[in-house]
XYZ file of C-alpha atoms in Angstrom:
613
model
C 179.792 16.952 105.716
C 177.009 18.996 107.395
C 175.910 22.211 105.739
C 176.334 25.537 107.414
C 173.313 27.286 108.928
C 173.461 29.977 106.189
C 173.433 27.342 103.468
C 170.618 25.446 105.083
C 168.482 28.535 105.416
C 168.959 29.395 101.714
C 168.039 25.841 100.707
C 164.822 25.995 102.911
C 163.856 29.295 101.356
C 164.091 27.828 97.858
C 162.141 24.685 98.920
C 159.461 26.754 100.541
C 159.114 28.914 97.505
C 158.771 25.829 95.314
C 155.977 24.327 97.573
C 154.018 27.549 97.784
C 154.330 28.135 93.996
C 153.390 24.559 93.152
C 150.431 24.548 95.375
C 149.099 27.826 93.974
C 149.505 27.179 90.293
C 149.985 23.524 89.802
C 153.286 24.245 87.865
C 156.724 22.896 88.645
C 159.885 24.995 88.952
C 161.788 25.531 85.769
C 165.597 25.864 85.705
C 166.486 29.512 85.007
C 169.562 30.241 82.929
C 172.540 31.947 84.503
C 172.620 34.607 81.825
C 169.383 36.361 80.724
C 168.236 39.850 80.218
C 165.381 40.586 82.611
C 164.126 44.016 82.016
C 161.156 46.345 82.237
C 160.181 49.570 80.225
C 159.809 52.574 82.366
C 157.536 54.910 80.246
C 157.679 58.656 80.818
C 155.116 59.841 78.170
C 151.755 60.852 79.615
C 153.243 60.039 83.082
C 152.531 56.312 82.440
C 155.286 55.066 84.821
C 157.649 57.834 86.056
C 157.109 60.321 87.291
C 153.612 59.307 88.204
C 152.324 62.839 87.653
C 153.802 66.167 86.506
C 153.440 67.924 89.928
C 155.961 65.708 91.675
C 158.751 67.658 93.306
C 162.401 66.657 92.423
C 162.741 64.936 95.834
C 159.464 62.965 95.180
C 160.645 62.116 91.689
C 163.891 60.641 93.032
C 162.188 58.739 95.740
C 159.628 57.328 93.266
C 162.327 56.161 90.844
C 164.446 54.547 93.558
C 161.337 52.674 94.703
C 160.755 51.402 91.119
C 164.372 50.175 90.964
C 164.292 48.483 94.274
C 160.973 46.581 93.481
C 162.322 45.534 90.037
C 165.582 44.341 91.647
C 163.690 42.420 94.304
C 161.688 40.668 91.595
C 164.877 39.517 89.826
C 165.213 42.074 87.114
C 168.741 43.144 85.942
C 167.983 46.110 83.595
C 165.555 48.975 83.007
C 164.648 50.592 79.698
C 163.829 54.180 80.726
C 162.170 56.646 78.344
C 164.283 59.926 78.308
C 162.874 61.427 75.215
C 159.201 61.005 74.420
C 158.474 63.919 72.014
C 161.530 65.794 70.971
C 162.009 66.733 74.603
C 164.478 65.723 77.288
C 164.663 64.338 80.796
C 168.140 65.810 81.166
C 169.610 69.288 80.725
C 170.022 69.822 76.926
C 171.134 72.540 74.662
C 169.276 70.713 71.797
C 165.858 70.146 73.170
C 163.656 71.434 75.993
C 162.799 69.913 79.312
C 159.828 67.401 79.097
C 156.300 68.722 80.048
C 155.701 65.412 81.854
C 158.516 66.173 84.171
C 157.659 69.691 85.331
C 154.201 70.415 83.841
C 155.499 72.879 81.225
C 157.803 72.064 78.366
C 161.143 73.813 78.747
C 160.711 74.417 82.499
C 163.635 72.986 84.353
C 163.219 71.067 87.683
C 163.205 73.275 90.849
C 165.370 72.840 92.768
C 167.686 71.934 89.861
C 168.962 68.438 89.333
C 169.800 66.120 86.431
C 167.285 63.335 86.397
C 169.207 61.180 83.841
C 172.451 61.383 85.788
C 170.565 60.454 88.875
C 168.737 57.523 87.331
C 171.886 56.036 85.688
C 173.762 56.269 88.913
C 171.062 54.742 91.030
C 170.479 51.982 88.540
C 174.153 50.999 88.410
C 174.305 51.115 92.272
C 171.792 48.245 92.173
C 173.949 46.296 89.675
C 171.450 46.814 86.920
C 171.848 48.015 83.351
C 170.345 51.392 82.177
C 169.034 51.461 78.651
C 168.177 55.002 77.535
C 164.939 54.852 75.479
C 164.324 57.509 72.861
C 161.430 58.079 70.369
C 163.275 59.426 67.334
C 160.514 60.849 65.022
C 157.588 61.706 67.244
C 157.662 65.532 67.806
C 154.352 66.244 69.526
C 151.647 63.953 70.870
C 148.840 66.407 70.221
C 148.270 69.814 68.658
C 147.493 71.144 72.196
C 150.699 69.980 73.847
C 152.936 72.259 75.674
C 155.574 73.645 73.226
C 158.621 75.633 74.233
C 160.251 78.192 71.945
C 163.353 75.950 71.599
C 161.251 72.972 70.458
C 162.196 71.535 67.017
C 158.640 72.118 65.596
C 159.159 75.854 66.353
C 162.806 75.962 65.246
C 162.354 73.841 62.098
C 158.649 73.769 61.053
C 159.546 72.641 57.598
C 160.792 69.324 59.100
C 157.379 68.467 60.597
C 154.626 66.384 59.013
C 151.104 66.685 60.678
C 149.451 63.340 60.890
C 146.091 63.489 62.780
C 146.885 64.597 66.371
C 150.639 63.729 65.962
C 153.380 65.988 64.711
C 156.102 63.759 63.191
C 159.654 64.680 62.001
C 160.027 63.638 58.381
C 162.252 60.577 58.067
C 162.933 61.411 54.522
C 164.930 64.556 55.245
C 168.738 64.224 55.560
C 168.748 67.187 57.977
C 166.306 65.323 60.205
C 168.571 62.263 60.318
C 171.553 64.337 61.138
C 169.652 66.201 63.942
C 168.402 62.984 65.547
C 171.884 61.395 65.467
C 173.141 64.529 67.228
C 170.453 64.091 69.938
C 171.425 60.407 70.446
C 175.164 61.123 70.545
C 174.689 63.975 73.018
C 173.297 61.342 75.371
C 175.957 58.774 74.496
C 178.867 61.114 75.054
C 177.559 62.816 78.315
C 176.079 59.924 80.216
C 177.226 56.424 81.275
C 174.275 54.652 79.690
C 174.599 50.984 78.888
C 172.475 51.143 75.738
C 170.502 53.420 73.367
C 167.004 52.045 72.789
C 164.295 52.879 70.202
C 160.831 51.425 70.245
C 158.285 51.023 67.536
C 157.687 54.715 66.511
C 159.147 55.102 63.057
C 156.701 56.118 60.293
C 153.317 56.686 62.085
C 150.827 53.680 62.164
C 148.246 53.774 59.407
C 144.997 55.461 60.323
C 141.821 55.486 58.166
C 141.406 58.822 56.348
C 144.870 60.024 57.107
C 147.835 60.410 54.659
C 151.427 60.971 55.615
C 152.290 63.718 53.239
C 156.032 63.293 52.381
C 155.637 63.628 48.668
C 157.868 66.745 48.486
C 160.639 64.951 50.403
C 160.365 61.931 47.984
C 160.535 64.216 44.961
C 163.505 66.173 46.384
C 165.679 63.147 47.292
C 164.406 59.883 45.703
C 167.961 58.352 45.580
C 166.949 56.209 42.565
C 163.767 54.793 44.253
C 160.576 54.800 42.272
C 158.355 53.098 44.870
C 157.440 55.296 47.904
C 157.358 52.342 50.365
C 160.827 51.256 49.472
C 162.144 54.703 49.758
C 160.517 55.103 53.128
C 162.171 51.851 54.377
C 165.450 52.996 53.042
C 165.103 56.295 54.979
C 164.706 54.363 58.259
C 167.501 52.016 57.231
C 169.908 54.934 56.645
C 169.082 56.361 60.068
C 169.474 53.064 61.950
C 172.836 52.367 60.314
C 174.041 55.986 61.005
C 173.132 55.643 64.655
C 174.760 52.303 64.977
C 178.057 53.455 63.355
C 178.054 56.680 65.413
C 177.639 54.822 68.734
C 180.283 52.298 67.851
C 182.743 55.007 66.818
C 182.269 57.006 70.063
C 181.791 54.410 72.755
C 182.014 50.883 71.349
C 180.786 49.358 74.630
C 177.460 51.059 74.467
C 174.717 48.788 73.089
C 172.153 49.711 70.525
C 168.722 48.058 70.618
C 165.327 48.453 68.887
C 161.957 47.104 69.890
C 159.788 46.775 66.775
C 156.273 45.450 66.456
C 156.140 41.702 67.249
C 155.350 40.794 63.554
C 157.885 41.674 60.899
C 155.735 40.653 57.951
C 152.481 38.604 57.566
C 152.731 35.499 55.309
C 155.083 32.687 54.968
C 155.271 33.197 51.220
C 157.245 36.483 51.836
C 159.451 35.013 54.561
C 157.275 36.153 57.412
C 154.926 34.413 59.827
C 151.524 32.922 59.455
C 149.901 35.924 61.010
C 147.411 38.657 60.132
C 148.589 41.344 62.561
C 150.055 44.807 62.458
C 153.473 44.399 60.700
C 156.666 46.321 60.886
C 157.782 46.055 57.253
C 154.714 47.496 55.512
C 152.820 49.448 58.180
C 155.671 51.550 59.606
C 158.290 50.955 57.023
C 160.657 49.455 59.481
C 162.629 46.441 58.040
C 163.599 45.151 61.505
C 164.746 41.735 60.320
C 167.376 43.418 58.132
C 168.790 45.308 61.103
C 169.157 42.021 63.025
C 170.635 40.018 60.209
C 173.118 42.723 59.147
C 174.272 43.367 62.708
C 173.212 47.005 62.700
C 171.678 46.565 66.168
C 173.139 44.648 69.166
C 169.733 43.488 70.118
C 166.202 43.321 68.834
C 163.248 43.173 71.239
C 160.055 42.526 69.171
C 156.897 43.336 71.039
C 155.148 39.987 71.052
C 152.069 41.132 72.933
C 150.053 38.117 71.786
C 148.868 34.965 73.528
C 149.886 31.413 72.829
C 147.317 30.095 70.371
C 145.952 33.525 69.499
C 144.472 33.365 65.981
C 145.687 36.521 64.307
C 149.187 36.281 65.846
C 150.261 33.218 67.738
C 153.106 33.813 70.270
C 154.240 30.187 69.889
C 154.880 30.785 66.128
C 156.311 34.335 66.352
C 158.991 33.833 68.972
C 160.633 30.738 67.328
C 160.559 32.600 63.954
C 162.512 35.537 65.488
C 164.986 33.040 66.923
C 165.559 31.620 63.452
C 166.193 35.106 61.983
C 169.557 35.563 63.770
C 172.409 35.383 61.152
C 175.049 32.941 62.327
C 177.669 35.158 60.695
C 176.668 38.248 62.626
C 175.104 36.874 65.780
C 173.006 39.422 67.689
C 170.578 39.019 70.613
C 166.907 38.643 70.596
C 164.814 39.506 73.589
C 161.128 39.207 73.716
C 158.739 42.083 74.586
C 156.242 40.603 76.980
C 152.858 42.193 77.671
C 151.856 42.056 81.316
C 149.599 45.094 80.630
C 147.289 42.751 78.758
C 146.911 40.269 81.621
C 143.775 40.364 83.748
C 140.733 38.338 84.655
C 138.646 40.384 82.080
C 141.285 40.521 79.339
C 139.832 40.882 75.744
C 142.025 37.989 74.590
C 140.934 34.784 76.435
C 144.557 33.620 76.770
C 145.491 36.569 78.834
C 142.841 35.686 81.420
C 144.955 32.693 82.497
C 147.658 33.035 85.203
C 149.645 30.546 83.274
C 149.842 32.554 80.082
C 153.009 34.630 80.847
C 154.759 31.755 82.635
C 154.174 29.630 79.568
C 155.546 32.282 77.361
C 158.740 32.483 79.395
C 159.241 28.724 79.180
C 158.729 28.822 75.437
C 161.152 31.640 74.790
C 163.794 29.928 76.982
C 163.587 26.990 74.580
C 164.713 29.135 71.656
C 168.430 29.019 71.029
C 168.852 32.602 70.053
C 166.446 34.282 72.461
C 168.197 35.510 75.541
C 165.611 37.306 77.688
C 162.474 39.418 78.218
C 161.534 43.062 78.526
C 158.131 43.722 80.184
C 155.706 46.515 79.283
C 155.084 48.337 81.392
C 156.558 48.969 84.824
C 153.219 49.900 86.344
C 151.494 46.866 84.819
C 154.253 44.516 85.956
C 154.444 45.865 89.455
C 150.638 45.454 89.929
C 151.323 41.668 89.803
C 148.592 40.795 87.333
C 147.330 37.313 88.083
C 150.281 36.575 90.314
C 152.951 37.066 87.519
C 155.474 38.696 89.851
C 154.954 36.003 92.452
C 155.900 33.393 89.832
C 158.918 35.442 88.744
C 160.149 35.749 92.273
C 159.529 32.132 93.354
C 160.256 30.357 90.093
C 161.597 31.944 86.943
C 163.761 34.645 88.553
C 164.502 32.955 91.869
C 168.258 33.075 91.270
C 170.152 36.271 90.168
C 171.125 36.266 86.492
C 174.034 37.881 84.649
C 173.321 39.937 81.588
C 174.222 37.978 78.423
C 177.635 38.900 76.817
C 178.126 40.508 73.463
C 181.345 39.055 72.095
C 181.176 41.081 68.904
C 181.622 44.163 71.098
C 184.088 42.752 73.631
C 185.118 39.168 74.251
C 187.960 39.703 76.617
C 187.196 38.887 80.201
C 188.737 40.987 83.077
C 191.321 39.560 85.379
C 190.281 37.841 88.605
C 189.868 39.828 91.856
C 192.793 39.834 94.181
C 193.253 39.204 97.910
C 189.939 37.609 98.631
C 189.488 37.347 102.420
C 186.747 36.674 104.912
C 185.756 37.734 108.402
C 183.003 36.761 110.677
C 181.221 39.176 113.022
C 179.469 37.313 115.668
C 177.921 40.504 117.234
C 176.281 41.585 113.869
C 175.458 38.017 112.994
C 177.060 38.230 109.618
C 180.111 37.249 107.555
C 181.870 39.575 105.185
C 183.856 38.949 102.086
C 186.268 41.500 100.858
C 188.823 41.673 98.018
C 190.778 43.986 95.765
C 189.916 45.041 92.283
C 191.766 43.165 89.593
C 194.600 44.666 87.553
C 193.566 46.028 84.123
C 193.309 43.356 81.533
C 195.039 43.668 78.128
C 192.280 45.854 76.740
C 192.634 48.156 79.756
C 189.437 47.140 81.475
C 189.135 46.164 85.073
C 185.874 45.321 86.910
C 182.569 47.082 86.929
C 180.671 44.563 88.949
C 181.569 41.305 90.963
C 179.612 37.990 91.095
C 179.680 36.192 94.480
C 179.117 32.440 94.495
C 178.477 30.072 97.408
C 179.179 26.359 97.513
C 177.915 24.475 100.628
C 179.833 21.648 102.052
C 182.842 22.010 99.603
C 186.603 21.662 100.033
C 187.688 21.087 96.394
C 188.469 23.817 93.835
C 185.596 25.449 92.090
C 184.904 24.136 88.522
C 183.384 25.869 85.463
C 180.308 23.660 86.011
C 180.020 25.114 89.527
C 180.106 28.593 88.171
C 177.578 27.811 85.439
C 174.953 26.682 87.975
C 172.788 29.741 88.790
C 171.758 28.125 92.130
C 175.404 28.880 93.208
C 175.169 32.588 92.348
C 174.594 34.396 95.595
C 174.560 37.928 94.300
C 176.144 40.784 92.316
C 177.815 43.903 93.750
C 179.542 47.019 92.468
C 181.834 47.172 95.564
C 184.811 45.110 96.772
C 182.907 43.763 99.704
C 179.928 41.580 100.191
C 177.879 41.014 103.421
C 176.381 37.582 104.139
C 173.566 37.692 106.650
C 173.271 35.044 109.324
C 175.382 33.763 112.209
C 178.782 32.261 111.417
C 178.783 28.473 111.639
C 181.732 26.046 112.152
C 180.618 23.968 109.142
C 182.398 24.611 105.844
C 180.825 26.917 103.244
C 183.045 27.789 100.237
C 182.789 31.019 98.433
C 184.272 32.436 95.145
C 184.242 35.900 93.533
C 184.550 36.762 89.922
C 184.987 40.087 88.176
C 182.586 41.328 85.468
C 183.525 44.087 83.011
C 180.981 46.578 81.664
C 179.795 44.075 78.909
C 179.517 41.419 81.612
C 182.526 39.254 80.509
C 183.403 37.129 83.609
C 186.824 36.515 84.933
C 188.152 33.380 86.439
C 187.226 32.984 90.142
C 189.336 34.499 92.777
C 190.991 31.890 95.058
C 188.184 29.993 96.856
C 187.828 31.139 100.387
C 186.717 28.557 102.858
C 184.646 30.408 105.446
C 184.987 29.314 108.992
C 183.397 30.637 112.227
C 185.208 32.734 114.669
C 182.685 31.660 117.215
C 183.685 29.763 120.275
C 184.110 26.040 119.678
C 184.608 26.324 115.899
C 187.200 24.094 114.303
C 189.514 26.429 112.493
C 191.248 25.108 109.388
C 194.304 26.177 107.370
C 193.613 28.126 104.106
C 195.291 29.880 101.211
C 195.082 33.527 100.534
C 194.988 34.339 96.789
C 198.186 33.629 94.847
C 199.743 36.867 93.574
C 200.076 37.261 90.615
C 197.625 34.682 89.185
C 197.871 34.071 86.277
C 201.704 34.287 86.265
C 204.566 33.863 83.787
C 207.656 32.945 85.882
C 206.811 32.951 89.562
C 203.971 33.675 91.994
C 203.748 34.216 95.805
C 201.705 31.808 97.827
C 200.464 32.706 101.269
C 198.804 30.220 103.646
C 197.468 30.628 107.137
C 197.747 27.978 109.946
C 195.258 28.318 112.815
C 197.505 26.300 115.010
C 201.209 25.025 115.061
C 201.808 21.837 113.332
C 203.106 19.980 110.245
C 202.348 21.573 106.863
C 203.161 20.585 103.369
C 202.734 22.553 100.220
C 203.027 20.814 96.918
C 202.059 21.503 93.349
C 200.314 18.906 91.210
C 199.157 19.092 87.477
C 195.625 18.454 86.397
C 196.383 14.763 86.101
C 197.217 14.678 89.779
C 200.923 14.130 89.173
C 203.247 15.884 91.698
C 205.329 18.597 90.050
C 207.028 20.172 93.071
C 207.132 20.340 96.865
C 207.337 23.993 98.001
C 207.401 23.551 101.765
C 207.373 20.658 104.283
C 207.844 20.556 108.037
C 206.362 21.876 111.309
C 205.486 25.540 111.366
C 204.034 27.939 114.058
C 200.493 29.299 113.778
C 199.988 32.342 111.482
C 200.687 33.465 107.977
C 203.470 31.867 105.884
C 204.761 32.622 102.410
C 206.360 30.432 99.785
C 207.297 31.254 96.192
C 206.390 29.133 93.283
C 209.027 29.374 90.519
C 207.861 27.611 87.316
C 211.195 27.318 85.591
C 210.728 25.366 82.394
C 207.245 24.020 83.271
C 204.714 23.825 80.452
C 202.049 26.510 80.354
C 198.635 25.469 81.867
C 196.742 25.124 85.129
C 198.327 23.709 88.237
C 196.813 22.920 91.615
C 198.686 24.017 94.834
C 197.749 21.689 97.779
C 198.205 22.608 101.408
C 198.175 19.431 103.683
C 197.888 20.049 107.442
C 196.527 18.229 110.542
C 193.267 20.292 110.199
C 192.618 19.199 106.534
C 193.528 19.950 102.942
C 193.156 23.341 101.115
C 193.713 23.833 97.347
C 193.844 26.574 94.858
C 194.492 26.739 91.138
C 197.233 28.821 89.510
C 197.528 29.560 85.844
C 200.957 29.608 84.108
C 201.229 31.690 80.920
C 204.006 31.550 78.396
């Protein structure tokens, strides 16, 4: 059967992308997974990413952030990790901490005219079918002694909580009051905003500096909790905080994720269970036992910052990433994403490996080979969007050429939503587009309905959609947060089959809505009979079936089981053009999937119905 114009155009675009990418890089296309986190950090501190400077007006800030989102989305990303608290300050109205100096130029000064940047960013991110991970730095209080400080800042209100460390001012992780304060800050965000995740990066205890001592001796003496070794006590301080945050989020909003992005190396040396590296290490340098958090399930994901090249001597990417994959506990499976370093890529990079345009593409291929690694987070937004050595080109034409769903987290929610209802299609010749529309599903047993919808296209099909069809990312046309989807291009008389699934807030996916066979309303098109979605589906005793005949003629509706055996004939005979309804009453049929078949002079249409007992 001939493909429709829309399907041919899409195929040609993929083919052209393949040819241009192959010619430029000498690399072949890799098969992208259907589910993968594809994210970028958006740094706020020092105006690194957003806003680009502290003199931007609120309108300019909003325009700049929307531009970042649109460019990331065009490049295939499905999440952003946005810094909302860089130094005990806030990118949102807070009674706990002052406004950020990098937002308005002066700490504590609100935007004028007033607006809530965090509410705006979350809303705009979700409108683009992307996740919003709220990134907070817990312990860093001031970035320099000369930083702008508001009277309400924690260093003014609680100076006894602060430890000077060179130019930094750090909240003491050894104080129980500090832990409680920080949990309160986190939970204020969780309760007030519809964020998808809370995210910490690698700022725990400050990194060692020659000639500097982190003076927490008094805190250690006051609350040793049975520890006699300072390093072990410090690690336990961080453990207590991480576990407290994890438990608090889960109790308040169990669907909100908790992720941490530690240094790429947990510990140097295979003799201590680490890696054959000589790099900065999480365990001893900042007292962050990141492997423990992953293994014990205290985090929902870990995103180690593996900013090293493949083959690099001190820290080899090709050793570190497989090691992290192996650390996932099969009894408490959690996600691992890899922090990628496009900021290190350039023709004059210090590390020779990062002077190669193939370095980051090779890293993506390697991480996709690891069974427990499920995506990438790029640092930073500005570096990524600069397209270093053509990295973004290879994402768009190769690695991220198809949309991807965010990986599911079954330990948080394993129940999929019900399928969308009343899927229908209309062609608009004047606007040169087709439109799918549907109704939101009824709530599932856990009370959830749909947050997003995935739209699939299957060229030249007339048979029901299979799980293998849905698993192929090449069939995923797009994701939307509305109950309609516009398909650009003129209608065509050839068949192109579409399906729509519902996604809940944790990206569990429903069964497909009844497949719609899209046909042109253009003059000369050969119209065909089709089913509207069965309602209800799944069903327990009976369901209503509606079919549409484009012209009068014979029509037979029968039910077969998955072995092809006829179970019942629901209708047979000559009928006028238009909509017709029949009722399927299951009686004593065994539970399971059945296929309803509509046979007409114009062809055969099918849909699956699920009988539950």
